[in-house]
Coordinates of C-alpha atoms and ligand atoms in Angstrom, one line a residue:
M16 CA -15.8 4.6 -43.5
K17 CA -16.6 6.1 -40.1
G18 CA -13.4 6.2 -38.2
I19 CA -12.2 7.8 -35.0
K20 CA -9.9 10.5 -33.9
I21 CA -8.2 10.6 -30.5
V22 CA -8.4 14.3 -29.6
A23 CA -7.0 14.3 -26.1
T24 CA -5.0 11.9 -23.8
G25 CA -4.1 11.8 -20.1
K26 CA -2.7 9.6 -17.4
Y27 CA -2.2 9.2 -13.7
L28 CA 0.6 7.3 -12.0
P29 CA 0.8 6.7 -8.2
R30 CA 4.0 8.2 -6.8
N31 CA 5.3 5.0 -5.1
I32 CA 7.8 3.4 -7.4
V33 CA 8.8 -0.2 -6.7
S34 CA 11.9 -1.7 -8.4
N35 CA 12.9 -5.3 -9.2
N36 CA 15.4 -5.1 -6.3
D37 CA 12.5 -4.1 -3.9
F38 CA 10.8 -7.4 -4.9
S39 CA 14.0 -9.4 -4.1
E40 CA 13.4 -8.4 -0.5
I41 CA 10.0 -9.9 -0.2
V42 CA 10.1 -13.0 -2.5
E43 CA 12.9 -15.2 -3.9
T44 CA 13.7 -13.3 -7.1
S45 CA 16.2 -11.0 -8.7
D46 CA 16.5 -8.0 -10.9
E47 CA 18.2 -10.2 -13.5
W48 CA 15.4 -12.8 -13.6
I49 CA 12.6 -10.2 -13.8
S50 CA 14.5 -8.1 -16.4
Q51 CA 15.4 -11.0 -18.6
R52 CA 12.0 -12.9 -18.4
T53 CA 9.7 -9.9 -18.6
G54 CA 11.6 -6.7 -19.6
M55 CA 10.3 -4.9 -16.5
K56 CA 12.3 -2.8 -14.2
N57 CA 9.9 -0.6 -12.2
R58 CA 6.2 -0.3 -11.5
H59 CA 4.1 2.3 -9.7
L60 CA 1.9 1.1 -6.8
S61 CA -1.1 2.9 -5.2
S62 CA -0.6 4.2 -1.7
G63 CA -4.3 3.9 -1.1
E64 CA -5.7 6.1 -3.9
P65 CA -8.7 4.2 -5.2
T66 CA -9.3 3.1 -8.8
W67 CA -12.0 5.7 -9.4
L68 CA -9.8 8.6 -8.2
M69 CA -6.9 7.5 -10.3
G70 CA -9.2 7.3 -13.3
S71 CA -10.7 10.8 -12.5
L72 CA -7.2 12.3 -12.4
A73 CA -6.2 10.7 -15.7
A74 CA -9.5 12.0 -17.2
Q75 CA -8.9 15.5 -15.9
D76 CA -5.4 15.4 -17.4
A77 CA -6.9 14.4 -20.8
L78 CA -9.6 17.1 -20.6
S79 CA -7.2 19.9 -19.7
S80 CA -4.6 18.9 -22.2
G81 CA -7.2 18.8 -24.9
G82 CA -9.0 22.0 -23.7
I83 CA -12.2 20.1 -23.5
D84 CA -15.1 21.1 -21.3
P85 CA -16.3 18.1 -19.2
L86 CA -19.9 19.2 -20.0
D87 CA -19.2 18.3 -23.7
I88 CA -18.6 14.6 -22.9
D89 CA -21.6 12.5 -24.0
L90 CA -20.4 9.1 -22.9
I91 CA -18.0 7.8 -20.3
L92 CA -16.7 4.3 -20.6
V93 CA -14.5 3.1 -17.7
T94 CA -12.5 -0.1 -18.1
S95 CA -11.2 -1.9 -15.0
V96 CA -10.8 -5.3 -13.3
T97 CA -10.3 -3.6 -10.0
S98 CA -13.3 -1.3 -9.5
D99 CA -13.8 -0.1 -6.0
Y100 CA -17.6 -0.7 -6.0
M101 CA -19.7 -3.4 -7.6
T102 CA -22.3 -0.7 -7.9
P103 CA -22.3 2.2 -8.9
S104 CA -20.1 2.0 -11.9
A105 CA -16.7 3.5 -11.8
A106 CA -17.8 5.6 -14.8
C107 CA -20.5 7.3 -12.6
L108 CA -17.9 8.0 -9.9
V109 CA -15.5 9.5 -12.5
Q110 CA -18.4 11.6 -13.9
A111 CA -19.2 13.1 -10.5
H112 CA -15.5 13.9 -9.8
I113 CA -14.8 15.6 -13.2
G114 CA -18.3 17.3 -13.5
A115 CA -19.4 15.7 -16.7
Q116 CA -23.1 15.8 -15.9
N117 CA -24.2 15.4 -19.6
A118 CA -22.5 12.0 -20.0
I119 CA -24.1 8.6 -19.9
C120 CA -21.9 6.3 -17.9
M121 CA -21.0 2.6 -17.9
D122 CA -18.1 0.2 -17.2
V123 CA -16.6 -2.3 -19.5
N124 CA -14.9 -5.4 -18.1
A125 CA -12.8 -7.2 -20.7
A126 CA -9.7 -7.4 -18.5
C127 CA -6.5 -6.3 -20.3
S128 CA -8.3 -6.0 -23.6
G129 CA -10.7 -3.5 -21.9
F130 CA -9.4 -0.4 -23.5
V131 CA -9.6 -1.7 -27.1
Y132 CA -13.1 -3.1 -26.4
A133 CA -14.1 0.3 -25.1
L134 CA -12.5 2.1 -28.1
D135 CA -14.5 -0.2 -30.4
M136 CA -17.7 0.5 -28.5
A137 CA -17.0 4.2 -28.6
R138 CA -16.6 4.1 -32.4
R139 CA -19.9 2.2 -32.7
Y140 CA -21.7 4.9 -30.5
L141 CA -20.0 7.6 -32.5
C142 CA -21.6 6.2 -35.7
F143 CA -24.9 7.8 -34.4
D144 CA -25.1 11.6 -34.2
D145 CA -26.4 11.9 -30.6
I146 CA -22.9 10.9 -29.2
R147 CA -20.2 13.3 -30.4
R148 CA -17.5 12.9 -27.7
V149 CA -16.6 9.8 -25.7
L150 CA -14.2 9.7 -22.7
I151 CA -12.6 6.4 -22.2
V152 CA -10.9 5.9 -18.8
S153 CA -8.9 2.8 -18.0
S154 CA -7.9 2.6 -14.4
E155 CA -6.4 -0.3 -12.5
T156 CA -5.1 -0.9 -9.0
L157 CA -3.9 -4.4 -9.5
S158 CA -2.0 -4.2 -6.2
K159 CA -5.4 -4.8 -4.5
I160 CA -5.7 -8.3 -6.0
T161 CA -2.1 -9.3 -6.4
D162 CA -0.7 -12.1 -4.2
Y163 CA 2.7 -10.7 -3.0
T164 CA 3.8 -14.2 -1.9
D165 CA 3.6 -15.5 -5.5
R166 CA 6.8 -14.5 -7.2
A167 CA 5.6 -15.6 -10.6
S168 CA 2.8 -13.0 -10.7
C169 CA 3.5 -10.3 -8.2
V170 CA 6.5 -8.9 -10.0
L171 CA 4.4 -8.3 -13.2
F172 CA 1.8 -5.9 -12.1
G173 CA 1.6 -2.1 -11.6
D174 CA -1.1 0.5 -10.9
A175 CA -2.0 3.3 -13.2
A176 CA -4.8 5.1 -15.1
G177 CA -4.9 6.3 -18.7
A178 CA -7.7 8.3 -20.5
C179 CA -8.5 9.6 -23.9
V180 CA -11.3 11.5 -25.6
V181 CA -12.5 10.1 -28.9
E182 CA -14.5 11.8 -31.6
A183 CA -15.8 10.5 -35.0
A184 CA -13.7 11.1 -38.1
D185 CA -13.9 10.4 -41.8
S186 CA -11.0 8.0 -41.9
L187 CA -9.9 4.4 -41.8
Y188 CA -11.1 2.2 -38.9
S189 CA -11.0 -1.5 -38.5
S190 CA -11.1 -3.9 -35.6
D191 CA -10.9 -7.6 -34.7
L192 CA -12.3 -8.7 -31.3
G193 CA -12.7 -12.1 -29.8
S194 CA -13.5 -13.9 -26.5
D195 CA -13.1 -17.6 -25.4
G196 CA -14.8 -18.3 -22.1
T197 CA -13.6 -21.9 -22.1
K198 CA -10.2 -20.6 -21.1
A199 CA -11.6 -18.6 -18.1
Q200 CA -9.5 -20.7 -15.7
L201 CA -6.2 -19.3 -17.1
L202 CA -6.6 -15.9 -15.4
Y203 CA -9.2 -15.0 -12.8
C204 CA -10.1 -13.3 -9.5
K205 CA -13.2 -14.5 -7.7
N206 CA -15.7 -12.0 -6.3
P207 CA -15.6 -12.4 -2.5
F208 CA -19.4 -12.3 -2.1
Q209 CA -21.2 -15.6 -2.2
V210 CA -24.9 -16.4 -2.0
K211 CA -25.7 -16.4 1.8
H212 CA -29.1 -15.3 3.0
P213 CA -31.6 -16.3 5.7
F214 CA -33.7 -18.4 3.2
M215 CA -31.0 -20.7 1.9
K216 CA -32.3 -24.2 0.9
P217 CA -29.3 -26.5 0.2
E218 CA -31.6 -29.1 -1.5
L219 CA -32.5 -26.5 -4.2
V220 CA -28.9 -26.0 -5.3
P221 CA -28.6 -27.3 -8.9
E222 CA -25.7 -29.6 -9.8
Y223 CA -22.9 -27.7 -11.5
D224 CA -19.2 -27.8 -12.1
E225 CA -17.1 -25.0 -10.8
I226 CA -15.4 -23.7 -13.9
I227 CA -12.8 -21.8 -12.1
S228 CA -10.3 -23.4 -9.7
P229 CA -8.1 -23.5 -7.6
E230 CA -9.6 -21.3 -4.9
T231 CA -7.6 -18.2 -4.1
E232 CA -8.7 -14.7 -3.0
F233 CA -6.1 -13.1 -5.3
L234 CA -5.6 -12.9 -9.0
Y235 CA -4.7 -16.4 -10.2
M236 CA -2.6 -16.7 -13.4
D237 CA -1.4 -19.7 -15.4
G238 CA 1.5 -17.7 -16.8
R239 CA 2.8 -20.3 -19.3
E240 CA -0.7 -20.9 -20.8
V241 CA -1.4 -17.1 -20.9
Y242 CA 1.9 -16.6 -22.7
K243 CA 1.0 -19.3 -25.3
F244 CA -2.4 -17.7 -25.9
A245 CA -0.9 -14.2 -26.1
V246 CA 1.8 -14.9 -28.7
K247 CA -0.9 -16.4 -31.0
A248 CA -3.8 -13.9 -30.3
L249 CA -1.8 -10.7 -30.7
P250 CA -0.5 -11.3 -34.3
K251 CA -3.8 -13.0 -35.3
A252 CA -5.9 -10.0 -34.2
I253 CA -3.6 -7.5 -36.0
G254 CA -3.6 -9.7 -39.2
A255 CA -7.4 -9.9 -39.2
A256 CA -7.9 -6.2 -38.6
C257 CA -5.5 -5.4 -41.5
E258 CA -7.4 -7.8 -43.8
K259 CA -10.7 -6.1 -42.9
A260 CA -9.1 -2.7 -43.5
G261 CA -7.6 -3.8 -46.8
I262 CA -4.1 -2.8 -45.7
R263 CA -0.8 -4.7 -45.2
V264 CA 0.9 -5.0 -41.8
E265 CA 3.8 -3.0 -43.3
D266 CA 1.3 -0.1 -43.7
I267 CA 1.0 0.3 -40.0
D268 CA 3.3 3.0 -38.6
L269 CA 3.1 2.1 -35.0
I270 CA 1.7 -1.0 -33.1
I271 CA 0.8 -0.4 -29.4
P272 CA 0.5 -3.8 -27.7
H273 CA -0.7 -4.7 -24.2
Q274 CA 2.4 -4.4 -22.0
A275 CA 2.5 -7.8 -20.4
N276 CA 6.0 -9.1 -21.2
I277 CA 8.7 -8.0 -23.7
R278 CA 9.1 -11.5 -24.9
I279 CA 5.5 -11.7 -25.9
V280 CA 5.9 -8.4 -27.9
E281 CA 9.1 -9.6 -29.5
T282 CA 7.6 -13.0 -30.5
A283 CA 4.5 -11.2 -31.9
A284 CA 6.7 -8.8 -33.9
R285 CA 8.6 -11.7 -35.4
T286 CA 5.4 -13.5 -36.4
L287 CA 4.1 -10.4 -38.0
G288 CA 7.4 -9.6 -39.7
V289 CA 7.5 -6.2 -38.1
P290 CA 10.7 -4.6 -36.7
M291 CA 10.7 -3.9 -32.9
G292 CA 11.1 -0.2 -33.7
K293 CA 7.4 -0.3 -34.8
M294 CA 6.3 -1.8 -31.5
Y295 CA 5.7 0.7 -28.8
V296 CA 7.0 -0.5 -25.4
N297 CA 7.1 1.2 -22.0
L298 CA 6.7 -1.8 -19.7
E299 CA 10.2 -1.4 -18.2
K300 CA 8.8 1.7 -16.4
Y301 CA 5.3 0.6 -15.4
G302 CA 4.9 -3.2 -15.6
N303 CA 1.6 -4.6 -16.7
T304 CA -1.2 -2.2 -15.7
S305 CA -3.9 -4.3 -17.4
S306 CA -6.3 -2.2 -19.4
A307 CA -4.5 1.0 -18.5
C308 CA -1.3 0.0 -20.5
I309 CA -2.5 1.1 -24.0
P310 CA -4.0 4.5 -23.1
M311 CA -0.9 5.2 -21.0
C312 CA 1.2 4.5 -24.2
L313 CA -1.2 6.7 -26.2
D314 CA -0.6 9.6 -23.8
E315 CA 3.2 9.2 -24.0
I316 CA 3.0 9.1 -27.8
S317 CA 0.7 12.1 -27.9
K318 CA 2.5 14.3 -25.5
G319 CA 5.9 13.3 -26.9
G320 CA 4.8 14.1 -30.5
L321 CA 5.9 10.7 -31.6
L322 CA 3.2 10.4 -34.3
K323 CA 2.0 12.8 -37.0
R324 CA -1.7 13.2 -37.8
G325 CA -2.7 10.8 -40.6
Q326 CA -0.3 8.1 -39.6
T327 CA -1.7 4.6 -39.1
V328 CA -1.8 3.1 -35.6
A329 CA -2.8 -0.3 -34.3
V330 CA -3.6 -1.1 -30.7
V331 CA -3.9 -4.7 -29.5
G332 CA -4.8 -6.2 -26.2
F333 CA -5.3 -9.7 -24.7
G334 CA -6.3 -10.8 -21.3
A335 CA -8.6 -12.7 -18.9
G336 CA -11.7 -14.2 -20.3
V337 CA -9.8 -15.0 -22.4
T338 CA -10.3 -12.0 -24.6
Y339 CA -8.3 -10.3 -27.4
A340 CA -8.9 -7.1 -29.4
A341 CA -7.1 -5.1 -32.1
A342 CA -8.1 -1.8 -33.7
I343 CA -6.5 0.1 -36.5
F344 CA -7.1 3.8 -37.0
K345 CA -5.5 7.0 -38.2
W346 CA -3.7 9.2 -35.7
Ligands
ACO11 N1 11.8 -14.9 -9.9 C1 12.6 -16.0 -10.0 N2 12.1 -17.1 -10.5 C2 10.9 -17.2 -10.9 C3 10.0 -16.0 -10.8 C4 10.6 -14.9 -10.3 N3 9.8 -13.7 -10.2 N4 8.8 -16.4 -11.3 C5 8.9 -17.7 -11.6 N5 10.1 -18.1 -11.4 C6 10.6 -19.5 -11.7 C7 9.6 -20.5 -11.7 O1 9.3 -20.9 -10.3 C8 10.2 -21.6 -12.5 O2 11.1 -22.3 -11.6 P1 11.2 -23.9 -11.8 O3 11.8 -24.1 -13.2 O4 12.2 -24.3 -10.7 O5 9.8 -24.4 -11.6 C9 11.1 -20.8 -13.5 O6 11.2 -19.5 -12.9 C10 10.5 -20.7 -14.8 O7 9.1 -20.4 -14.7 P2 8.2 -20.2 -16.0 O8 6.8 -20.0 -15.5 O9 8.5 -21.2 -17.0 O10 8.8 -18.8 -16.4 P3 8.5 -18.0 -17.8 O11 9.8 -17.8 -18.5 O12 7.3 -18.6 -18.5 O13 8.1 -16.6 -17.2 C11 6.1 -15.4 -16.8 C12 7.0 -16.5 -16.4 C13 6.9 -14.1 -16.8 C14 4.9 -15.2 -15.9 C15 5.6 -15.7 -18.3 O14 5.0 -16.9 -18.3 C16 4.6 -14.7 -18.7 O15 4.9 -13.5 -19.0 N6 3.3 -15.1 -19.0 C17 2.3 -14.3 -19.5 C18 1.8 -13.5 -18.3 C19 0.8 -12.5 -18.8 O16 0.8 -12.0 -19.9 N7 -0.1 -12.1 -17.9 C20 -1.0 -11.1 -18.0 C21 -2.0 -11.2 -19.1 S1 -3.5 -10.6 -18.7 C22 -3.2 -9.3 -17.7 O17 -2.5 -8.5 -18.1 C23 -3.9 -9.3 -16.3

């Protein structure tokens, strides 16, 4: 089976740390409510550094910690829901900043599942010999799209970037990915540009139903419904990936879930019959940083020496779309 190997990891965190108590000064909330309902304590917020720059700095951290020449990167995949430009891709901007001229570049938008989608794409590219090294960068400035008057969502999100370099390996790999666009209205942020040009003909507008409402310029989230979706999708994706790999959930040494809410992680662990010690959690420090959560965890695990080569790892994400994705591979 053609598997993958993570050969380098990196991250970037903005220096501005915002605590639960800081939120109680702008909305009606408390450290107690946020800690108990989410597990979060702090999050880092951008002071203006753009998504592409955060991603580039995380990429540079990964390349320097792995001793990898940027010219040896064949493919750059950037995952983000908060890209600075609709075009060019954030991947091209990262490429220019880090000097990876030999890479082909593209962005992946699968919201909080983005990193695992990109990892799965990387593995598929790595099955062909012309791509030997993939740089995945997940960079999010959720503060750009967060409504800081909505206490139910603003306390959840942070800004960060994580990166890793992936190569092919002769080892176990399995994944389970899924999407359900009929649940798009649970979590969305509308593009501010609308069709408006000098040749508008209102009589030519076809009848259609707006699939996404209510109108808001910020990220809209139906927290309770997302929660219900997440607690089912997370264990289901892990279970399906285990089945495809022919292993048992107990065979996984460490599960790295999307860091949305400690209660989601605990419920998923109970459903899977896995002790919490096998679930990697760092959301108390960074909040939910969308697709950046999982590569940030990978960087902590890698630099902290928390896994030995050959151990079995699962990564699992879920998010807007709705989307979910799990991948199992050897460390
Ligand atoms: N402080 C104090 N009270 C609050 C806050 C807050 N920050 N937020 C909500 N409340 C109140 C609500 O108004 C409500 O009050 P009411 O009973 O008077 O109406 C009460 O707390 C309970 O609200 P719930 O929505 O039932 O609270 P819940 O326990 O479900 O927690 C939460 C809300 C944290 C949003 C939870 O639903 C959740 O984590 N959902 C999943 C969110 C998620 O995963 N999002 C991201 C996925 S994709 C991505 O990462 C972009």
